[in-house]
PDB file of C-alpha atoms and ligand atoms in Angstrom:
ATOM      1  CA  MET A   1     -73.007 140.003   1.430  1.00 91.00           C
ATOM      2  CA  GLN A   2     -69.926 139.881  -0.689  1.00 94.00           C
ATOM      3  CA  LYS A   3     -68.333 141.582  -3.599  1.00 95.00           C
ATOM      4  CA  ILE A   4     -65.361 140.806  -5.814  1.00 95.00           C
ATOM      5  CA  ILE A   5     -63.239 143.862  -6.665  1.00 95.00           C
ATOM      6  CA  ALA A   6     -60.207 143.571  -8.935  1.00 93.00           C
ATOM      7  CA  HIS A   7     -56.892 144.964  -7.715  1.00 93.00           C
ATOM      8  CA  LEU A   8     -54.184 145.977 -10.116  1.00 90.00           C
ATOM      9  CA  GLN A   9     -51.365 144.033  -8.386  1.00 89.00           C
ATOM     10  CA  ILE A  10     -53.197 141.330  -6.456  1.00 90.00           C
ATOM     11  CA  GLY A  11     -55.924 140.403  -8.972  1.00 89.00           C
ATOM     12  CA  ASP A  12     -59.473 139.688  -7.785  1.00 92.00           C
ATOM     13  CA  ILE A  13     -60.101 140.240  -4.110  1.00 96.00           C
ATOM     14  CA  LEU A  14     -63.234 138.843  -2.443  1.00 96.00           C
ATOM     15  CA  TYR A  15     -64.708 141.233   0.155  1.00 97.00           C
ATOM     16  CA  VAL A  16     -67.119 139.561   2.545  1.00 96.00           C
ATOM     17  CA  LYS A  17     -69.318 141.429   5.065  1.00 96.00           C
ATOM     18  CA  ARG A  18     -69.819 139.263   8.111  1.00 91.00           C
ATOM     19  CA  ILE A  19     -72.236 139.481  10.998  1.00 88.00           C
ATOM     20  CA  GLY A  20     -70.248 139.578  14.119  1.00 89.00           C
ATOM     21  CA  SER A  21     -67.163 140.904  12.467  1.00 91.00           C
ATOM     22  CA  ARG A  22     -65.708 143.840  14.329  1.00 93.00           C
ATOM     23  CA  SER A  23     -62.666 144.737  12.286  1.00 95.00           C
ATOM     24  CA  ILE A  24     -61.321 144.364   8.794  1.00 96.00           C
ATOM     25  CA  ARG A  25     -59.311 141.165   8.354  1.00 95.00           C
ATOM     26  CA  VAL A  26     -57.246 140.036   5.383  1.00 96.00           C
ATOM     27  CA  SER A  27     -56.549 136.434   4.650  1.00 94.00           C
ATOM     28  CA  VAL A  28     -54.002 135.288   2.071  1.00 91.00           C
ATOM     29  CA  SER A  29     -53.747 131.861   0.525  1.00 85.00           C
ATOM     30  CA  ALA A  30     -52.119 130.620  -2.644  1.00 76.00           C
ATOM     31  CA  ARG A  31     -55.197 128.655  -3.593  1.00 75.00           C
ATOM     32  CA  LYS A  32     -57.998 131.078  -2.658  1.00 82.00           C
ATOM     33  CA  GLY A  33     -56.120 134.320  -3.215  1.00 86.00           C
ATOM     34  CA  VAL A  34     -56.723 137.377  -1.090  1.00 94.00           C
ATOM     35  CA  ARG A  35     -59.992 137.642   0.903  1.00 95.00           C
ATOM     36  CA  VAL A  36     -61.126 140.465   3.087  1.00 96.00           C
ATOM     37  CA  SER A  37     -63.779 140.171   5.759  1.00 96.00           C
ATOM     38  CA  LEU A  38     -65.306 143.297   7.167  1.00 96.00           C
ATOM     39  CA  PRO A  39     -68.027 144.375   9.534  1.00 96.00           C
ATOM     40  CA  PHE A  40     -71.429 145.370   8.079  1.00 94.00           C
ATOM     41  CA  TRP A  41     -70.989 148.942   8.960  1.00 94.00           C
ATOM     42  CA  VAL A  42     -67.683 149.319   7.111  1.00 95.00           C
ATOM     43  CA  THR A  43     -68.015 150.336   3.392  1.00 96.00           C
ATOM     44  CA  TYR A  44     -66.259 148.390   0.661  1.00 97.00           C
ATOM     45  CA  GLY A  45     -64.347 151.559  -0.177  1.00 96.00           C
ATOM     46  CA  LYS A  46     -62.968 151.716   3.315  1.00 96.00           C
ATOM     47  CA  ALA A  47     -61.913 148.017   3.064  1.00 97.00           C
ATOM     48  CA  GLN A  48     -60.166 148.754  -0.219  1.00 97.00           C
ATOM     49  CA  GLN A  49     -58.249 151.592   1.460  1.00 97.00           C
ATOM     50  CA  PHE A  50     -57.228 149.196   4.217  1.00 97.00           C
ATOM     51  CA  VAL A  51     -55.873 146.818   1.527  1.00 97.00           C
ATOM     52  CA  GLU A  52     -53.866 149.738   0.020  1.00 97.00           C
ATOM     53  CA  THR A  53     -52.454 150.657   3.338  1.00 96.00           C
ATOM     54  CA  ASN A  54     -51.275 147.168   3.981  1.00 96.00           C
ATOM     55  CA  LEU A  55     -50.332 146.332   0.395  1.00 96.00           C
ATOM     56  CA  ASP A  56     -46.714 145.652   0.843  1.00 95.00           C
ATOM     57  CA  LYS A  57     -47.335 143.218   3.621  1.00 95.00           C
ATOM     58  CA  ILE A  58     -50.130 141.390   1.762  1.00 95.00           C
ATOM     59  CA  LEU A  59     -47.973 141.115  -1.402  1.00 93.00           C
ATOM     60  CA  ARG A  60     -45.111 139.651   0.683  1.00 92.00           C
ATOM     61  CA  VAL A  61     -47.293 137.062   2.304  1.00 91.00           C
ATOM     62  CA  LEU A  62     -48.954 136.256  -1.009  1.00 88.00           C
ATOM     63  CA  GLU A  63     -45.538 135.632  -2.643  1.00 86.00           C
ATOM     64  CA  ARG A  64     -44.385 133.437   0.173  1.00 86.00           C
ATOM     65  CA  GLN A  65     -47.602 131.400   0.034  1.00 84.00           C
ATOM     66  CA  MET A  66     -47.279 131.005  -3.760  1.00 80.00           C
ATOM     67  CA  GLN A  67     -43.705 129.858  -3.442  1.00 79.00           C
ATOM     68  CA  SER A  68     -44.408 127.293  -0.845  1.00 79.00           C
ATOM     69  CA  GLY A  69     -47.524 126.183  -2.757  1.00 74.00           C
ATOM     70  CA  ALA A  70     -45.411 125.696  -5.849  1.00 72.00           C
ATOM     71  CA  ALA A  71     -42.753 123.760  -3.913  1.00 72.00           C
ATOM     72  CA  GLN A  72     -45.529 121.501  -2.455  1.00 75.00           C
ATOM     73  CA  LYS A  73     -46.755 120.629  -5.882  1.00 78.00           C
ATOM     74  CA  GLY A  74     -43.149 119.859  -6.961  1.00 85.00           C
ATOM     75  CA  LEU A  75     -43.110 122.733  -9.428  1.00 88.00           C
ATOM     76  CA  TYR A  76     -39.805 124.295 -10.468  1.00 91.00           C
ATOM     77  CA  SER A  77     -38.892 127.466  -8.715  1.00 88.00           C
ATOM     78  CA  ALA A  78     -37.653 130.508 -10.694  1.00 89.00           C
ATOM     79  CA  GLU A  79     -34.111 129.799  -9.594  1.00 89.00           C
ATOM     80  CA  GLU A  80     -34.278 126.222 -10.762  1.00 93.00           C
ATOM     81  CA  LEU A  81     -35.667 127.296 -14.135  1.00 94.00           C
ATOM     82  CA  LEU A  82     -32.813 129.787 -14.612  1.00 95.00           C
ATOM     83  CA  ASP A  83     -30.315 127.071 -13.779  1.00 96.00           C
ATOM     84  CA  ILE A  84     -31.891 124.641 -16.241  1.00 97.00           C
ATOM     85  CA  ARG A  85     -31.980 127.269 -19.010  1.00 97.00           C
ATOM     86  CA  ARG A  86     -28.285 128.110 -18.391  1.00 97.00           C
ATOM     87  CA  ARG A  87     -27.279 124.476 -18.621  1.00 97.00           C
ATOM     88  CA  ALA A  88     -29.539 123.919 -21.651  1.00 98.00           C
ATOM     89  CA  LYS A  89     -28.017 126.897 -23.549  1.00 98.00           C
ATOM     90  CA  GLU A  90     -24.529 125.590 -22.853  1.00 97.00           C
ATOM     91  CA  TYR A  91     -25.239 122.008 -23.985  1.00 98.00           C
ATOM     92  CA  LEU A  92     -28.127 121.695 -26.429  1.00 98.00           C
ATOM     93  CA  PRO A  93     -27.127 123.988 -29.358  1.00 98.00           C
ATOM     94  CA  ALA A  94     -23.663 122.349 -29.349  1.00 98.00           C
ATOM     95  CA  ARG A  95     -25.097 118.890 -29.217  1.00 98.00           C
ATOM     96  CA  LEU A  96     -27.534 119.691 -32.067  1.00 98.00           C
ATOM     97  CA  ALA A  97     -24.640 120.931 -34.239  1.00 98.00           C
ATOM     98  CA  TYR A  98     -22.694 117.849 -33.436  1.00 98.00           C
ATOM     99  CA  TRP A  99     -25.512 115.530 -34.458  1.00 98.00           C
ATOM    100  CA  ALA A 100     -26.286 117.511 -37.602  1.00 97.00           C
ATOM    101  CA  GLY A 101     -22.653 117.012 -38.586  1.00 96.00           C
ATOM    102  CA  ILE A 102     -22.750 113.311 -37.897  1.00 96.00           C
ATOM    103  CA  LEU A 103     -25.985 112.794 -39.811  1.00 96.00           C
ATOM    104  CA  ASN A 104     -24.792 114.837 -42.847  1.00 95.00           C
ATOM    105  CA  GLU A 105     -21.739 112.691 -42.943  1.00 93.00           C
ATOM    106  CA  LYS A 106     -23.591 109.375 -42.647  1.00 90.00           C
ATOM    107  CA  ILE A 107     -26.029 110.366 -45.405  1.00 87.00           C
ATOM    108  CA  SER A 108     -23.318 111.558 -47.773  1.00 84.00           C
ATOM    109  CA  SER A 109     -21.330 108.387 -47.388  1.00 80.00           C
ATOM    110  CA  SER A 110     -24.318 106.170 -48.000  1.00 76.00           C
ATOM    111  CA  ALA A 111     -26.113 108.273 -50.637  1.00 63.00           C
ATOM    112  CA  SER A 112     -25.875 107.056 -54.236  1.00 55.00           C
ATOM    113  CA  GLY A 113     -25.541 110.643 -55.502  1.00 51.00           C
ATOM    114  CA  SER A 114     -29.226 111.372 -56.009  1.00 51.00           C
ATOM    115  CA  ALA A 115     -29.779 113.278 -52.780  1.00 51.00           C
ATOM    116  CA  SER A 116     -31.499 116.620 -53.215  1.00 60.00           C
ATOM    117  CA  SER A 117     -28.937 118.299 -50.958  1.00 68.00           C
ATOM    118  CA  ASP A 118     -25.481 117.437 -49.876  1.00 81.00           C
ATOM    119  CA  ARG A 119     -26.243 118.553 -46.308  1.00 92.00           C
ATOM    120  CA  PRO A 120     -29.891 117.706 -45.705  1.00 95.00           C
ATOM    121  CA  PHE A 121     -29.515 118.049 -41.914  1.00 97.00           C
ATOM    122  CA  ASP A 122     -28.410 121.626 -41.945  1.00 97.00           C
ATOM    123  CA  TYR A 123     -30.866 123.744 -39.956  1.00 97.00           C
ATOM    124  CA  SER A 124     -31.376 127.504 -39.790  1.00 98.00           C
ATOM    125  CA  ARG A 125     -31.509 128.421 -36.131  1.00 98.00           C
ATOM    126  CA  VAL A 126     -32.001 126.717 -32.779  1.00 98.00           C
ATOM    127  CA  PHE A 127     -34.283 128.001 -30.060  1.00 98.00           C
ATOM    128  CA  ILE A 128     -34.283 126.773 -26.438  1.00 98.00           C
ATOM    129  CA  LYS A 129     -37.880 126.602 -25.136  1.00 97.00           C
ATOM    130  CA  ASN A 130     -39.509 125.994 -21.785  1.00 96.00           C
ATOM    131  CA  ASN A 131     -42.847 124.288 -22.586  1.00 93.00           C
ATOM    132  CA  ARG A 132     -44.969 121.408 -21.318  1.00 92.00           C
ATOM    133  CA  THR A 133     -46.232 120.290 -24.730  1.00 93.00           C
ATOM    134  CA  ASN A 134     -43.246 118.831 -26.487  1.00 96.00           C
ATOM    135  CA  TRP A 135     -39.537 118.038 -26.191  1.00 98.00           C
ATOM    136  CA  GLY A 136     -38.782 119.518 -29.533  1.00 97.00           C
ATOM    137  CA  SER A 137     -40.208 120.692 -32.791  1.00 97.00           C
ATOM    138  CA  CYS A 138     -38.976 121.638 -36.278  1.00 97.00           C
ATOM    139  CA  SER A 139     -40.483 124.586 -38.225  1.00 96.00           C
ATOM    140  CA  ALA A 140     -41.018 125.042 -41.946  1.00 96.00           C
ATOM    141  CA  LYS A 141     -38.180 127.620 -41.865  1.00 97.00           C
ATOM    142  CA  ARG A 142     -35.890 124.751 -40.740  1.00 97.00           C
ATOM    143  CA  ASN A 143     -35.562 126.188 -37.282  1.00 98.00           C
ATOM    144  CA  ILE A 144     -35.317 123.671 -34.511  1.00 98.00           C
ATOM    145  CA  ASN A 145     -36.845 124.227 -31.116  1.00 98.00           C
ATOM    146  CA  LEU A 146     -35.557 122.233 -28.228  1.00 98.00           C
ATOM    147  CA  ASN A 147     -37.098 121.982 -24.749  1.00 98.00           C
ATOM    148  CA  MET A 148     -34.577 123.139 -22.174  1.00 97.00           C
ATOM    149  CA  HIS A 149     -35.636 120.253 -19.823  1.00 97.00           C
ATOM    150  CA  LEU A 150     -33.895 117.884 -22.239  1.00 98.00           C
ATOM    151  CA  VAL A 151     -30.725 118.535 -20.249  1.00 97.00           C
ATOM    152  CA  ASP A 152     -32.152 116.603 -17.342  1.00 96.00           C
ATOM    153  CA  LEU A 153     -32.789 113.442 -19.439  1.00 96.00           C
ATOM    154  CA  PRO A 154     -30.338 110.610 -19.813  1.00 95.00           C
ATOM    155  CA  GLY A 155     -27.981 111.534 -22.733  1.00 96.00           C
ATOM    156  CA  GLU A 156     -29.270 108.859 -25.118  1.00 96.00           C
ATOM    157  CA  LEU A 157     -32.818 110.244 -24.750  1.00 97.00           C
ATOM    158  CA  SER A 158     -31.889 113.846 -25.362  1.00 98.00           C
ATOM    159  CA  ASP A 159     -29.774 112.657 -28.326  1.00 98.00           C
ATOM    160  CA  PHE A 160     -32.849 110.678 -29.521  1.00 98.00           C
ATOM    161  CA  VAL A 161     -35.098 113.872 -29.502  1.00 98.00           C
ATOM    162  CA  ILE A 162     -32.375 115.773 -31.377  1.00 98.00           C
ATOM    163  CA  ILE A 163     -32.096 113.067 -33.999  1.00 98.00           C
ATOM    164  CA  HIS A 164     -35.903 112.995 -34.311  1.00 98.00           C
ATOM    165  CA  GLU A 165     -36.103 116.778 -34.946  1.00 98.00           C
ATOM    166  CA  LEU A 166     -33.171 116.681 -37.351  1.00 98.00           C
ATOM    167  CA  CYS A 167     -34.945 113.972 -39.354  1.00 98.00           C
ATOM    168  CA  HIS A 168     -37.949 116.295 -39.738  1.00 97.00           C
ATOM    169  CA  LEU A 169     -35.669 118.474 -41.873  1.00 97.00           C
ATOM    170  CA  VAL A 170     -35.890 115.665 -44.416  1.00 96.00           C
ATOM    171  CA  HIS A 171     -39.366 114.384 -43.754  1.00 96.00           C
ATOM    172  CA  ARG A 172     -41.846 116.912 -42.394  1.00 95.00           C
ATOM    173  CA  ASN A 173     -44.288 114.255 -41.069  1.00 96.00           C
ATOM    174  CA  HIS A 174     -44.287 111.029 -39.064  1.00 96.00           C
ATOM    175  CA  GLY A 175     -44.652 108.751 -42.034  1.00 96.00           C
ATOM    176  CA  LYS A 176     -42.966 105.435 -42.800  1.00 97.00           C
ATOM    177  CA  GLU A 177     -39.908 107.018 -44.407  1.00 96.00           C
ATOM    178  CA  PHE A 178     -39.451 109.340 -41.477  1.00 97.00           C
ATOM    179  CA  HIS A 179     -39.319 106.432 -38.926  1.00 97.00           C
ATOM    180  CA  LYS A 180     -37.046 104.493 -41.195  1.00 96.00           C
ATOM    181  CA  LEU A 181     -34.645 107.386 -41.188  1.00 96.00           C
ATOM    182  CA  VAL A 182     -34.789 107.933 -37.379  1.00 97.00           C
ATOM    183  CA  ASN A 183     -34.316 104.185 -36.785  1.00 97.00           C
ATOM    184  CA  SER A 184     -31.293 104.121 -39.056  1.00 96.00           C
ATOM    185  CA  PHE A 185     -29.626 106.717 -36.841  1.00 96.00           C
ATOM    186  CA  CYS A 186     -30.524 105.079 -33.514  1.00 95.00           C
ATOM    187  CA  GLY A 187     -29.697 101.515 -34.100  1.00 94.00           C
ATOM    188  CA  GLY A 188     -33.319 100.458 -34.680  1.00 96.00           C
ATOM    189  CA  ARG A 189     -34.277 101.494 -31.145  1.00 97.00           C
ATOM    190  CA  GLU A 190     -36.822 104.167 -31.963  1.00 96.00           C
ATOM    191  CA  LYS A 191     -39.766 102.418 -30.282  1.00 96.00           C
ATOM    192  CA  GLU A 192     -37.780 101.585 -27.174  1.00 97.00           C
ATOM    193  CA  LEU A 193     -36.374 105.040 -26.917  1.00 97.00           C
ATOM    194  CA  SER A 194     -39.837 106.621 -27.417  1.00 96.00           C
ATOM    195  CA  ALA A 195     -41.257 104.492 -24.614  1.00 95.00           C
ATOM    196  CA  SER A 196     -38.333 105.497 -22.288  1.00 96.00           C
ATOM    197  CA  LEU A 197     -38.890 109.178 -23.115  1.00 96.00           C
ATOM    198  CA  ARG A 198     -42.565 109.004 -22.056  1.00 94.00           C
ATOM    199  CA  LYS A 199     -41.384 108.030 -18.541  1.00 93.00           C
ATOM    200  CA  TYR A 200     -39.879 111.524 -18.220  1.00 94.00           C
ATOM    201  CA  SER A 201     -43.044 113.495 -19.089  1.00 92.00           C
ATOM    202  CA  HIS A 202     -43.380 114.251 -15.344  1.00 90.00           C
ATOM    203  CA  LEU A 203     -40.424 116.631 -15.701  1.00 93.00           C
ATOM    204  CA  LEU A 204     -42.616 118.805 -17.981  1.00 94.00           C
ATOM    205  CA  GLN A 205     -45.482 118.686 -15.515  1.00 91.00           C
ATOM    206  CA  ARG A 206     -43.127 120.488 -13.107  1.00 91.00           C
ATOM    207  CA  ILE A 207     -43.120 123.635 -15.200  1.00 92.00           C
ATOM    208  CA  PRO A 208     -45.190 126.229 -13.351  1.00 89.00           C
TER     209      PRO A 208
HETATM  210 ZN1   ZN B   1     -41.884 114.598 -34.739  1.00 82.85          ZN
END
């Protein structure tokens, strides 16, 4: 006989009545969560009370298990993420501003005067993100989002992502003209740099 009862702090707890069980026992694992085994003659209510009485201890063990589980899977710890975010905020917005300046300059020196804007690479705001899905993105409001994990890539690859996103300010798609523009700013190495970038996707898999 068993029953799953939700707990406010722990989440679902599986209570199992076992033949031969003579006392209430709590087992905690990162994978299976919290399980309570109890003798047949103990009510589920009593077992819940037992959990409440030992709540601090259970939460402590659960947290420790989760942390070591995360470390085993190679996931970033909370401290590591804080450190990455700190470094990202220090470096990426400044680097983006730097490249926007360079690209504006290059365009204005090569344009024949028919450009729709003098400074087509000016963006609105920059946001530093922590996500698994992309290294960067560019919104219709001309905001640029940069993945904070870019700071752990070789410099030429984080620069490449920044250039890619800046080029979306001019072409909002991945069409021919877009790639031509990106290529003009990275010495014709777009394909090569894209391939190198894919080798670093494992960094994004480490986000818990
Ligand atoms: Zn893109």
